C-alpha cells in the first residue's frame, strides 16, 4: 500500500470531533497515559465521547480525578512511568480487571527538565518518555493480543534528521544537555513504534508514532519564560505567537485518528503528522531493532513475540 491510501480529508486544524465523526467506540477499552492533562486530557475526553472506556494511569491520581471529575467512562489508577515497580503493579491491576485492551496511547511525557536520575540511575526523559512505555506495552501484551485488532500510539515530536540515540552514553552520564536528552527520547518513541508494529503484526497489533504539532500545555513547565520568549513561542507578556500553536484538541486529533481511523487498517509502523502518514519512514529499521534490544536489556522485559 502507498501512504496516499491513508490520507484523508483531515489536516492540521482538524479536531478530535472531526476525526471521530461516525466512529462508535462502545465496548472498546483504551489506556491513555498522561490522560488528565494537555493533549492527554483532550484525547481522553474525545475517546469517552465516542463511547470508549478509558483507563487513565497517573503519577498524581488525585489530580487526575479532579481533572476528570464528571467525565463518564473513565477509570483513574496510579502509575509512575519512571518506576518499573509501579509499571508492573499497574499492569497487574489492569489485567486483573480488564481482559482486553483495544487502544494504548502513550501520551505522557516530560520535556527539557533539569538533569534528573530515576530508577537505577536512568536519565529521566529517556526513562519516562520511552522505557516506561516500553515496559507498559510489554506487560499489557496479553490484553493487547486478546481479541483481534489493537493499536498502540506513541506520541513523539517533530522529527529532525539530526536526532540520534547516544548509543555510547544513552543515560547522558558523560555530560547532560536537556534538549539532546529530550530529542533522544522522542526519537526513541518513533523507533519503538516502528519495531513494535513489526513484532505485533502477526497478532493484529499495529503501532504508530505521532507528532501532534505545536501546542502550549503543561509539557513546557520546565522551561523558563525567558527561554520561550527567546525561542519566539510567546511574547514578554506570555501571549502565544499568532498562528504558531494548535489548540490541545487539534493537537490530540492526530493521535486519536491514528488510534481509531478505519483508513489505517493494514497500516502500521508509520510516522503521522496532521492526521496523515508521512511518506517514507524517518527512521532506520536496524536502529529500531537495536533500541528494542537495549530497552529489553535495561528493563529485563521482552514479552512481545
PDB file of C-alpha atoms in Angstrom:
ATOM      1  CA  UNK A   1       0.000   0.000   0.000  1.00  0.00           C
ATOM      2  CA  UNK A   2       1.123   3.566  -0.542  1.00  0.00           C
ATOM      3  CA  UNK A   3       0.630   6.194   2.082  1.00  0.00           C
ATOM      4  CA  UNK A   4      -1.718   8.061  -0.258  1.00  0.00           C
ATOM      5  CA  UNK A   5      -4.342   5.484   0.658  1.00  0.00           C
ATOM      6  CA  UNK A   6      -4.233   6.625   4.243  1.00  0.00           C
ATOM      7  CA  UNK A   7      -4.565  10.342   3.552  1.00  0.00           C
ATOM      8  CA  UNK A   8      -7.979  11.697   4.390  1.00  0.00           C
ATOM      9  CA  UNK A   9      -9.855  14.965   4.369  1.00  0.00           C
ATOM     10  CA  UNK A  10      -8.326  15.829   7.754  1.00  0.00           C
ATOM     11  CA  UNK A  11      -5.399  18.158   8.324  1.00  0.00           C
ATOM     12  CA  UNK A  12      -3.535  20.409  10.726  1.00  0.00           C
ATOM     13  CA  UNK A  13      -6.650  22.146  12.022  1.00  0.00           C
ATOM     14  CA  UNK A  14      -8.896  19.103  12.321  1.00  0.00           C
ATOM     15  CA  UNK A  15     -10.282  18.374  15.774  1.00  0.00           C
ATOM     16  CA  UNK A  16     -10.881  15.146  17.632  1.00  0.00           C
ATOM     17  CA  UNK A  17     -14.571  15.587  16.874  1.00  0.00           C
ATOM     18  CA  UNK A  18     -13.801  15.723  13.163  1.00  0.00           C
ATOM     19  CA  UNK A  19     -11.745  12.526  13.106  1.00  0.00           C
ATOM     20  CA  UNK A  20     -14.170  10.603  15.316  1.00  0.00           C
ATOM     21  CA  UNK A  21     -17.315  11.590  13.418  1.00  0.00           C
ATOM     22  CA  UNK A  22     -19.268   8.413  12.723  1.00  0.00           C
ATOM     23  CA  UNK A  23     -16.933   6.205  14.789  1.00  0.00           C
ATOM     24  CA  UNK A  24     -18.508   4.269  17.664  1.00  0.00           C
ATOM     25  CA  UNK A  25     -16.061   3.044  20.295  1.00  0.00           C
ATOM     26  CA  UNK A  26     -18.677   1.452  22.549  1.00  0.00           C
ATOM     27  CA  UNK A  27     -17.286  -1.686  24.125  1.00  0.00           C
ATOM     28  CA  UNK A  28     -13.690  -0.653  23.468  1.00  0.00           C
ATOM     29  CA  UNK A  29     -11.142  -0.174  26.235  1.00  0.00           C
ATOM     30  CA  UNK A  30      -8.311   2.342  25.988  1.00  0.00           C
ATOM     31  CA  UNK A  31      -5.368   3.303  28.171  1.00  0.00           C
ATOM     32  CA  UNK A  32      -4.143   6.900  27.840  1.00  0.00           C
ATOM     33  CA  UNK A  33      -1.030   7.736  29.823  1.00  0.00           C
ATOM     34  CA  UNK A  34      -1.000  11.370  30.853  1.00  0.00           C
ATOM     35  CA  UNK A  35      -4.702  11.344  30.062  1.00  0.00           C
ATOM     36  CA  UNK A  36      -5.636  14.058  32.549  1.00  0.00           C
ATOM     37  CA  UNK A  37      -3.574  16.997  31.264  1.00  0.00           C
ATOM     38  CA  UNK A  38      -2.891  18.777  27.981  1.00  0.00           C
ATOM     39  CA  UNK A  39      -3.073  16.556  24.912  1.00  0.00           C
ATOM     40  CA  UNK A  40      -3.793  13.515  27.023  1.00  0.00           C
ATOM     41  CA  UNK A  41      -6.861  15.128  28.560  1.00  0.00           C
ATOM     42  CA  UNK A  42      -8.180  16.143  25.138  1.00  0.00           C
ATOM     43  CA  UNK A  43      -7.612  12.553  23.997  1.00  0.00           C
ATOM     44  CA  UNK A  44      -9.416  11.051  26.983  1.00  0.00           C
ATOM     45  CA  UNK A  45     -12.405  13.339  26.523  1.00  0.00           C
ATOM     46  CA  UNK A  46     -12.621  12.531  22.820  1.00  0.00           C
ATOM     47  CA  UNK A  47     -12.469   8.769  23.307  1.00  0.00           C
ATOM     48  CA  UNK A  48     -15.076   8.766  26.060  1.00  0.00           C
ATOM     49  CA  UNK A  49     -17.410  10.897  23.944  1.00  0.00           C
ATOM     50  CA  UNK A  50     -17.147   8.215  21.255  1.00  0.00           C
ATOM     51  CA  UNK A  51     -18.154   5.567  23.799  1.00  0.00           C
ATOM     52  CA  UNK A  52     -14.822   4.067  24.879  1.00  0.00           C
ATOM     53  CA  UNK A  53     -13.941   3.055  28.405  1.00  0.00           C
ATOM     54  CA  UNK A  54     -10.706   4.924  29.175  1.00  0.00           C
ATOM     55  CA  UNK A  55      -8.240   3.977  31.889  1.00  0.00           C
ATOM     56  CA  UNK A  56      -6.022   6.918  32.860  1.00  0.00           C
ATOM     57  CA  UNK A  57      -2.891   5.868  34.735  1.00  0.00           C
ATOM     58  CA  UNK A  58      -1.443   8.879  36.535  1.00  0.00           C
ATOM     59  CA  UNK A  59       1.558   9.686  38.688  1.00  0.00           C
ATOM     60  CA  UNK A  60      -0.759  12.030  40.609  1.00  0.00           C
ATOM     61  CA  UNK A  61      -4.073  10.151  40.672  1.00  0.00           C
ATOM     62  CA  UNK A  62      -5.825  12.711  42.890  1.00  0.00           C
ATOM     63  CA  UNK A  63      -5.006  15.456  40.389  1.00  0.00           C
ATOM     64  CA  UNK A  64      -6.259  13.190  37.620  1.00  0.00           C
ATOM     65  CA  UNK A  65      -9.535  12.570  39.421  1.00  0.00           C
ATOM     66  CA  UNK A  66     -10.044  16.315  39.859  1.00  0.00           C
ATOM     67  CA  UNK A  67      -9.327  16.990  36.182  1.00  0.00           C
ATOM     68  CA  UNK A  68     -11.684  14.218  35.070  1.00  0.00           C
ATOM     69  CA  UNK A  69     -14.459  14.814  37.594  1.00  0.00           C
ATOM     70  CA  UNK A  70     -17.830  14.319  35.967  1.00  0.00           C
ATOM     71  CA  UNK A  71     -16.447  12.561  32.881  1.00  0.00           C
ATOM     72  CA  UNK A  72     -18.304   9.305  32.334  1.00  0.00           C
ATOM     73  CA  UNK A  73     -16.452   6.186  31.270  1.00  0.00           C
ATOM     74  CA  UNK A  74     -13.116   7.000  32.938  1.00  0.00           C
ATOM     75  CA  UNK A  75     -11.125   4.961  35.433  1.00  0.00           C
ATOM     76  CA  UNK A  76      -8.083   6.507  37.163  1.00  0.00           C
ATOM     77  CA  UNK A  77      -5.215   4.428  38.534  1.00  0.00           C
ATOM     78  CA  UNK A  78      -1.701   5.093  39.799  1.00  0.00           C
ATOM     79  CA  UNK A  79       1.324   4.803  37.523  1.00  0.00           C
ATOM     80  CA  UNK A  80       4.802   6.324  37.666  1.00  0.00           C
ATOM     81  CA  UNK A  81       6.429   5.584  34.310  1.00  0.00           C
ATOM     82  CA  UNK A  82       9.878   6.259  35.770  1.00  0.00           C
ATOM     83  CA  UNK A  83       9.456   3.430  38.291  1.00  0.00           C
ATOM     84  CA  UNK A  84       9.407  -0.110  36.880  1.00  0.00           C
ATOM     85  CA  UNK A  85       7.820  -1.476  40.062  1.00  0.00           C
ATOM     86  CA  UNK A  86       4.971   0.994  39.606  1.00  0.00           C
ATOM     87  CA  UNK A  87       4.555  -0.021  35.952  1.00  0.00           C
ATOM     88  CA  UNK A  88       4.412  -3.681  36.952  1.00  0.00           C
ATOM     89  CA  UNK A  89       1.873  -3.001  39.703  1.00  0.00           C
ATOM     90  CA  UNK A  90      -0.381  -1.006  37.370  1.00  0.00           C
ATOM     91  CA  UNK A  91      -0.222  -3.706  34.690  1.00  0.00           C
ATOM     92  CA  UNK A  92      -1.132  -6.394  37.204  1.00  0.00           C
ATOM     93  CA  UNK A  93      -4.152  -4.403  38.389  1.00  0.00           C
ATOM     94  CA  UNK A  94      -5.244  -3.669  34.820  1.00  0.00           C
ATOM     95  CA  UNK A  95      -5.019  -7.309  33.745  1.00  0.00           C
ATOM     96  CA  UNK A  96      -6.954  -8.347  36.837  1.00  0.00           C
ATOM     97  CA  UNK A  97      -9.885  -6.103  35.911  1.00  0.00           C
ATOM     98  CA  UNK A  98      -9.674  -5.979  32.094  1.00  0.00           C
ATOM     99  CA  UNK A  99      -9.136  -8.919  29.762  1.00  0.00           C
ATOM    100  CA  UNK A 100      -8.851  -6.844  26.583  1.00  0.00           C
ATOM    101  CA  UNK A 101      -7.048  -3.631  25.640  1.00  0.00           C
ATOM    102  CA  UNK A 102      -8.020  -2.202  22.251  1.00  0.00           C
ATOM    103  CA  UNK A 103      -6.097   1.098  22.284  1.00  0.00           C
ATOM    104  CA  UNK A 104      -3.000   2.229  24.153  1.00  0.00           C
ATOM    105  CA  UNK A 105      -1.932   5.848  23.693  1.00  0.00           C
ATOM    106  CA  UNK A 106       1.460   6.709  25.175  1.00  0.00           C
ATOM    107  CA  UNK A 107       0.850  10.414  25.670  1.00  0.00           C
ATOM    108  CA  UNK A 108       2.602  11.137  28.984  1.00  0.00           C
ATOM    109  CA  UNK A 109       5.992  12.770  28.832  1.00  0.00           C
ATOM    110  CA  UNK A 110       8.430  15.290  30.215  1.00  0.00           C
ATOM    111  CA  UNK A 111      10.469  17.845  28.265  1.00  0.00           C
ATOM    112  CA  UNK A 112      13.734  19.670  28.781  1.00  0.00           C
ATOM    113  CA  UNK A 113      13.916  19.120  32.521  1.00  0.00           C
ATOM    114  CA  UNK A 114      16.988  19.651  34.655  1.00  0.00           C
ATOM    115  CA  UNK A 115      19.224  16.602  34.946  1.00  0.00           C
ATOM    116  CA  UNK A 116      17.294  14.028  36.938  1.00  0.00           C
ATOM    117  CA  UNK A 117      18.111  10.412  37.732  1.00  0.00           C
ATOM    118  CA  UNK A 118      15.423   7.794  38.298  1.00  0.00           C
ATOM    119  CA  UNK A 119      15.370   4.073  38.987  1.00  0.00           C
ATOM    120  CA  UNK A 120      18.835   2.558  38.644  1.00  0.00           C
ATOM    121  CA  UNK A 121      20.295   5.914  37.556  1.00  0.00           C
ATOM    122  CA  UNK A 122      18.417   6.304  34.281  1.00  0.00           C
ATOM    123  CA  UNK A 123      18.120   9.744  32.680  1.00  0.00           C
ATOM    124  CA  UNK A 124      14.571  10.864  33.447  1.00  0.00           C
ATOM    125  CA  UNK A 125      13.393  11.832  29.957  1.00  0.00           C
ATOM    126  CA  UNK A 126      14.554   8.570  28.365  1.00  0.00           C
ATOM    127  CA  UNK A 127      13.119   6.627  31.300  1.00  0.00           C
ATOM    128  CA  UNK A 128       9.736   8.365  31.373  1.00  0.00           C
ATOM    129  CA  UNK A 129       9.124   9.024  27.702  1.00  0.00           C
ATOM    130  CA  UNK A 130      10.466   5.727  26.377  1.00  0.00           C
ATOM    131  CA  UNK A 131      11.450   2.991  28.838  1.00  0.00           C
ATOM    132  CA  UNK A 132       8.319   3.298  30.966  1.00  0.00           C
ATOM    133  CA  UNK A 133       6.087   2.994  27.917  1.00  0.00           C
ATOM    134  CA  UNK A 134       8.203   0.137  26.543  1.00  0.00           C
ATOM    135  CA  UNK A 135       7.704  -1.740  29.817  1.00  0.00           C
ATOM    136  CA  UNK A 136       3.999  -0.906  29.914  1.00  0.00           C
ATOM    137  CA  UNK A 137       3.338  -2.310  26.438  1.00  0.00           C
ATOM    138  CA  UNK A 138       5.289  -5.471  27.237  1.00  0.00           C
ATOM    139  CA  UNK A 139       3.384  -6.046  30.470  1.00  0.00           C
ATOM    140  CA  UNK A 140      -0.018  -5.336  28.887  1.00  0.00           C
ATOM    141  CA  UNK A 141       0.717  -7.524  25.866  1.00  0.00           C
ATOM    142  CA  UNK A 142      -1.732 -10.273  26.916  1.00  0.00           C
ATOM    143  CA  UNK A 143      -4.609  -7.765  26.825  1.00  0.00           C
ATOM    144  CA  UNK A 144      -3.463  -6.140  23.560  1.00  0.00           C
ATOM    145  CA  UNK A 145      -3.449  -9.517  21.820  1.00  0.00           C
ATOM    146  CA  UNK A 146      -6.603 -10.872  23.442  1.00  0.00           C
ATOM    147  CA  UNK A 147      -9.254 -10.230  20.816  1.00  0.00           C
ATOM    148  CA  UNK A 148      -8.484  -9.047  17.355  1.00  0.00           C
ATOM    149  CA  UNK A 149      -7.044  -5.750  16.159  1.00  0.00           C
ATOM    150  CA  UNK A 150      -5.450  -3.368  18.661  1.00  0.00           C
ATOM    151  CA  UNK A 151      -3.466  -0.164  18.201  1.00  0.00           C
ATOM    152  CA  UNK A 152      -0.625   1.452  20.104  1.00  0.00           C
ATOM    153  CA  UNK A 153       0.099   5.142  19.520  1.00  0.00           C
ATOM    154  CA  UNK A 154       3.444   6.590  20.607  1.00  0.00           C
ATOM    155  CA  UNK A 155       3.284  10.385  20.936  1.00  0.00           C
ATOM    156  CA  UNK A 156       6.566  11.886  19.779  1.00  0.00           C
ATOM    157  CA  UNK A 157       7.509  15.289  18.364  1.00  0.00           C
ATOM    158  CA  UNK A 158       8.534  16.907  15.097  1.00  0.00           C
ATOM    159  CA  UNK A 159      11.329  14.737  13.712  1.00  0.00           C
ATOM    160  CA  UNK A 160      14.703  16.206  12.815  1.00  0.00           C
ATOM    161  CA  UNK A 161      17.215  14.099  10.833  1.00  0.00           C
ATOM    162  CA  UNK A 162      20.000  15.228  13.188  1.00  0.00           C
ATOM    163  CA  UNK A 163      18.410  13.451  16.160  1.00  0.00           C
ATOM    164  CA  UNK A 164      20.297  10.404  17.346  1.00  0.00           C
ATOM    165  CA  UNK A 165      20.386   7.798  20.044  1.00  0.00           C
ATOM    166  CA  UNK A 166      23.539   8.290  22.085  1.00  0.00           C
ATOM    167  CA  UNK A 167      24.414   4.602  21.949  1.00  0.00           C
ATOM    168  CA  UNK A 168      27.679   5.010  23.859  1.00  0.00           C
ATOM    169  CA  UNK A 169      26.045   7.084  26.616  1.00  0.00           C
ATOM    170  CA  UNK A 170      22.278   6.657  26.436  1.00  0.00           C
ATOM    171  CA  UNK A 171      21.826   7.871  30.038  1.00  0.00           C
ATOM    172  CA  UNK A 172      23.874  11.072  29.480  1.00  0.00           C
ATOM    173  CA  UNK A 173      26.340  10.192  32.227  1.00  0.00           C
ATOM    174  CA  UNK A 174      29.161  11.899  30.316  1.00  0.00           C
ATOM    175  CA  UNK A 175      27.516  15.314  30.172  1.00  0.00           C
ATOM    176  CA  UNK A 176      23.850  16.275  30.240  1.00  0.00           C
ATOM    177  CA  UNK A 177      22.117  18.582  27.774  1.00  0.00           C
ATOM    178  CA  UNK A 178      18.362  18.835  28.264  1.00  0.00           C
ATOM    179  CA  UNK A 179      17.348  19.227  24.621  1.00  0.00           C
ATOM    180  CA  UNK A 180      19.628  16.450  23.366  1.00  0.00           C
ATOM    181  CA  UNK A 181      18.162  14.175  26.033  1.00  0.00           C
ATOM    182  CA  UNK A 182      14.627  15.183  25.056  1.00  0.00           C
ATOM    183  CA  UNK A 183      15.132  14.617  21.330  1.00  0.00           C
ATOM    184  CA  UNK A 184      16.778  11.253  22.029  1.00  0.00           C
ATOM    185  CA  UNK A 185      13.659  10.207  23.934  1.00  0.00           C
ATOM    186  CA  UNK A 186      11.391  11.408  21.135  1.00  0.00           C
ATOM    187  CA  UNK A 187      13.416   9.559  18.506  1.00  0.00           C
ATOM    188  CA  UNK A 188      13.071   6.515  20.745  1.00  0.00           C
ATOM    189  CA  UNK A 189       9.282   6.917  20.571  1.00  0.00           C
ATOM    190  CA  UNK A 190       9.414   6.718  16.767  1.00  0.00           C
ATOM    191  CA  UNK A 191      11.792   3.760  16.733  1.00  0.00           C
ATOM    192  CA  UNK A 192       9.703   1.969  19.350  1.00  0.00           C
ATOM    193  CA  UNK A 193       6.504   2.220  17.299  1.00  0.00           C
ATOM    194  CA  UNK A 194       8.262   1.002  14.188  1.00  0.00           C
ATOM    195  CA  UNK A 195       9.665  -2.155  15.775  1.00  0.00           C
ATOM    196  CA  UNK A 196       6.560  -2.823  17.874  1.00  0.00           C
ATOM    197  CA  UNK A 197       4.470  -2.876  14.708  1.00  0.00           C
ATOM    198  CA  UNK A 198       6.860  -5.382  13.125  1.00  0.00           C
ATOM    199  CA  UNK A 199       6.540  -7.689  16.128  1.00  0.00           C
ATOM    200  CA  UNK A 200       2.833  -7.072  16.658  1.00  0.00           C
ATOM    201  CA  UNK A 201       1.525  -7.556  13.116  1.00  0.00           C
ATOM    202  CA  UNK A 202       1.154 -11.343  13.390  1.00  0.00           C
ATOM    203  CA  UNK A 203      -1.031 -10.738  16.470  1.00  0.00           C
ATOM    204  CA  UNK A 204      -3.165  -7.984  14.945  1.00  0.00           C
ATOM    205  CA  UNK A 205      -1.434  -5.233  16.918  1.00  0.00           C
ATOM    206  CA  UNK A 206      -0.361  -2.164  14.952  1.00  0.00           C
ATOM    207  CA  UNK A 207       1.638   0.797  16.185  1.00  0.00           C
ATOM    208  CA  UNK A 208       2.069   4.368  15.008  1.00  0.00           C
ATOM    209  CA  UNK A 209       4.160   7.321  16.138  1.00  0.00           C
ATOM    210  CA  UNK A 210       2.503  10.722  16.102  1.00  0.00           C
ATOM    211  CA  UNK A 211       3.766  14.297  16.018  1.00  0.00           C
ATOM    212  CA  UNK A 212       0.899  16.353  17.478  1.00  0.00           C
ATOM    213  CA  UNK A 213       2.372  19.682  16.378  1.00  0.00           C
ATOM    214  CA  UNK A 214       2.989  22.800  18.437  1.00  0.00           C
ATOM    215  CA  UNK A 215       0.705  23.120  21.460  1.00  0.00           C
ATOM    216  CA  UNK A 216       1.156  25.038  24.700  1.00  0.00           C
ATOM    217  CA  UNK A 217       0.475  22.553  27.505  1.00  0.00           C
ATOM    218  CA  UNK A 218       1.939  21.697  30.923  1.00  0.00           C
ATOM    219  CA  UNK A 219       4.697  19.900  28.957  1.00  0.00           C
ATOM    220  CA  UNK A 220       6.514  23.264  28.938  1.00  0.00           C
ATOM    221  CA  UNK A 221       6.520  23.507  32.741  1.00  0.00           C
ATOM    222  CA  UNK A 222      10.301  23.059  32.981  1.00  0.00           C
ATOM    223  CA  UNK A 223      11.054  25.911  30.572  1.00  0.00           C
ATOM    224  CA  UNK A 224      11.765  29.430  31.875  1.00  0.00           C
ATOM    225  CA  UNK A 225       9.562  32.119  30.345  1.00  0.00           C
ATOM    226  CA  UNK A 226      12.699  33.843  29.078  1.00  0.00           C
ATOM    227  CA  UNK A 227      13.661  30.773  27.081  1.00  0.00           C
ATOM    228  CA  UNK A 228      10.237  30.557  25.428  1.00  0.00           C
ATOM    229  CA  UNK A 229      10.358  34.275  24.608  1.00  0.00           C
ATOM    230  CA  UNK A 230      13.831  33.875  23.084  1.00  0.00           C
ATOM    231  CA  UNK A 231      12.570  30.936  21.022  1.00  0.00           C
ATOM    232  CA  UNK A 232       9.751  33.074  19.652  1.00  0.00           C
ATOM    233  CA  UNK A 233       6.973  30.973  21.169  1.00  0.00           C
ATOM    234  CA  UNK A 234       5.478  33.737  23.302  1.00  0.00           C
ATOM    235  CA  UNK A 235       5.996  37.449  23.862  1.00  0.00           C
ATOM    236  CA  UNK A 236       7.181  39.068  27.075  1.00  0.00           C
ATOM    237  CA  UNK A 237       3.584  39.168  28.362  1.00  0.00           C
ATOM    238  CA  UNK A 238       3.156  35.429  27.813  1.00  0.00           C
ATOM    239  CA  UNK A 239       0.946  35.781  24.741  1.00  0.00           C
ATOM    240  CA  UNK A 240       1.490  32.958  22.229  1.00  0.00           C
ATOM    241  CA  UNK A 241       2.871  33.908  18.826  1.00  0.00           C
ATOM    242  CA  UNK A 242      -0.111  34.142  16.448  1.00  0.00           C
ATOM    243  CA  UNK A 243      -0.528  31.134  14.166  1.00  0.00           C
ATOM    244  CA  UNK A 244       2.211  29.059  15.791  1.00  0.00           C
ATOM    245  CA  UNK A 245       0.232  26.803  18.110  1.00  0.00           C
ATOM    246  CA  UNK A 246      -2.673  24.426  17.695  1.00  0.00           C
ATOM    247  CA  UNK A 247      -5.302  24.015  20.362  1.00  0.00           C
ATOM    248  CA  UNK A 248      -4.998  20.943  22.584  1.00  0.00           C
ATOM    249  CA  UNK A 249      -7.967  19.388  20.793  1.00  0.00           C
ATOM    250  CA  UNK A 250      -6.363  19.955  17.386  1.00  0.00           C
ATOM    251  CA  UNK A 251      -3.107  18.514  18.697  1.00  0.00           C
ATOM    252  CA  UNK A 252      -4.877  15.439  20.024  1.00  0.00           C
ATOM    253  CA  UNK A 253      -6.644  14.830  16.709  1.00  0.00           C
ATOM    254  CA  UNK A 254      -3.720  13.023  15.089  1.00  0.00           C
ATOM    255  CA  UNK A 255      -3.222  10.576  17.948  1.00  0.00           C
ATOM    256  CA  UNK A 256      -6.966   9.891  18.104  1.00  0.00           C
ATOM    257  CA  UNK A 257      -7.004   9.432  14.328  1.00  0.00           C
ATOM    258  CA  UNK A 258      -4.066   7.019  14.484  1.00  0.00           C
ATOM    259  CA  UNK A 259      -5.798   5.057  17.241  1.00  0.00           C
ATOM    260  CA  UNK A 260      -9.210   4.752  15.593  1.00  0.00           C
ATOM    261  CA  UNK A 261      -9.332   5.515  11.867  1.00  0.00           C
ATOM    262  CA  UNK A 262     -10.580   2.642   9.702  1.00  0.00           C
ATOM    263  CA  UNK A 263      -8.483   4.150   6.881  1.00  0.00           C
ATOM    264  CA  UNK A 264      -5.402   2.882   8.725  1.00  0.00           C
ATOM    265  CA  UNK A 265      -6.440  -0.767   8.758  1.00  0.00           C
ATOM    266  CA  UNK A 266      -3.469  -2.694   7.420  1.00  0.00           C
ATOM    267  CA  UNK A 267      -1.016   0.120   8.074  1.00  0.00           C
ATOM    268  CA  UNK A 268       1.479   0.346  10.903  1.00  0.00           C
ATOM    269  CA  UNK A 269       4.932   1.424  11.957  1.00  0.00           C
ATOM    270  CA  UNK A 270       4.304   4.791  10.349  1.00  0.00           C
ATOM    271  CA  UNK A 271       5.071   8.332  11.491  1.00  0.00           C
ATOM    272  CA  UNK A 272       1.973  10.537  11.400  1.00  0.00           C
ATOM    273  CA  UNK A 273       1.563  14.307  11.237  1.00  0.00           C
ATOM    274  CA  UNK A 274      -1.609  16.399  10.826  1.00  0.00           C
ATOM    275  CA  UNK A 275      -3.851  13.320  10.565  1.00  0.00           C
ATOM    276  CA  UNK A 276      -1.850  11.748   7.774  1.00  0.00           C
ATOM    277  CA  UNK A 277       1.015   9.328   7.247  1.00  0.00           C
ATOM    278  CA  UNK A 278       4.325  10.921   6.311  1.00  0.00           C
ATOM    279  CA  UNK A 279       5.740   9.382   3.134  1.00  0.00           C
ATOM    280  CA  UNK A 280       8.828   7.352   3.941  1.00  0.00           C
ATOM    281  CA  UNK A 281       9.897   6.370   7.427  1.00  0.00           C
ATOM    282  CA  UNK A 282      12.140   8.896   9.195  1.00  0.00           C
ATOM    283  CA  UNK A 283      13.989   6.054  10.937  1.00  0.00           C
ATOM    284  CA  UNK A 284      16.095   3.041  10.118  1.00  0.00           C
ATOM    285  CA  UNK A 285      14.726  -0.414  10.940  1.00  0.00           C
ATOM    286  CA  UNK A 286      18.101  -1.611  12.229  1.00  0.00           C
ATOM    287  CA  UNK A 287      18.166   1.300  14.684  1.00  0.00           C
ATOM    288  CA  UNK A 288      14.663   0.350  15.822  1.00  0.00           C
ATOM    289  CA  UNK A 289      15.725  -3.251  16.444  1.00  0.00           C
ATOM    290  CA  UNK A 290      18.830  -2.069  18.281  1.00  0.00           C
ATOM    291  CA  UNK A 291      16.775   0.192  20.550  1.00  0.00           C
ATOM    292  CA  UNK A 292      14.350  -2.653  21.275  1.00  0.00           C
ATOM    293  CA  UNK A 293      17.230  -4.905  22.316  1.00  0.00           C
ATOM    294  CA  UNK A 294      18.693  -2.158  24.517  1.00  0.00           C
ATOM    295  CA  UNK A 295      15.302  -1.497  26.130  1.00  0.00           C
ATOM    296  CA  UNK A 296      14.828  -5.195  26.802  1.00  0.00           C
ATOM    297  CA  UNK A 297      18.241  -5.354  28.447  1.00  0.00           C
ATOM    298  CA  UNK A 298      17.630  -2.273  30.610  1.00  0.00           C
ATOM    299  CA  UNK A 299      14.133  -3.249  31.771  1.00  0.00           C
ATOM    300  CA  UNK A 300      14.505  -7.022  31.820  1.00  0.00           C
ATOM    301  CA  UNK A 301      11.335  -7.263  29.725  1.00  0.00           C
ATOM    302  CA  UNK A 302      10.980  -8.727  26.247  1.00  0.00           C
ATOM    303  CA  UNK A 303       7.491 -10.203  26.183  1.00  0.00           C
ATOM    304  CA  UNK A 304       6.293  -9.099  22.731  1.00  0.00           C
ATOM    305  CA  UNK A 305       6.600 -12.143  20.484  1.00  0.00           C
TER     306      UNK A 305
END
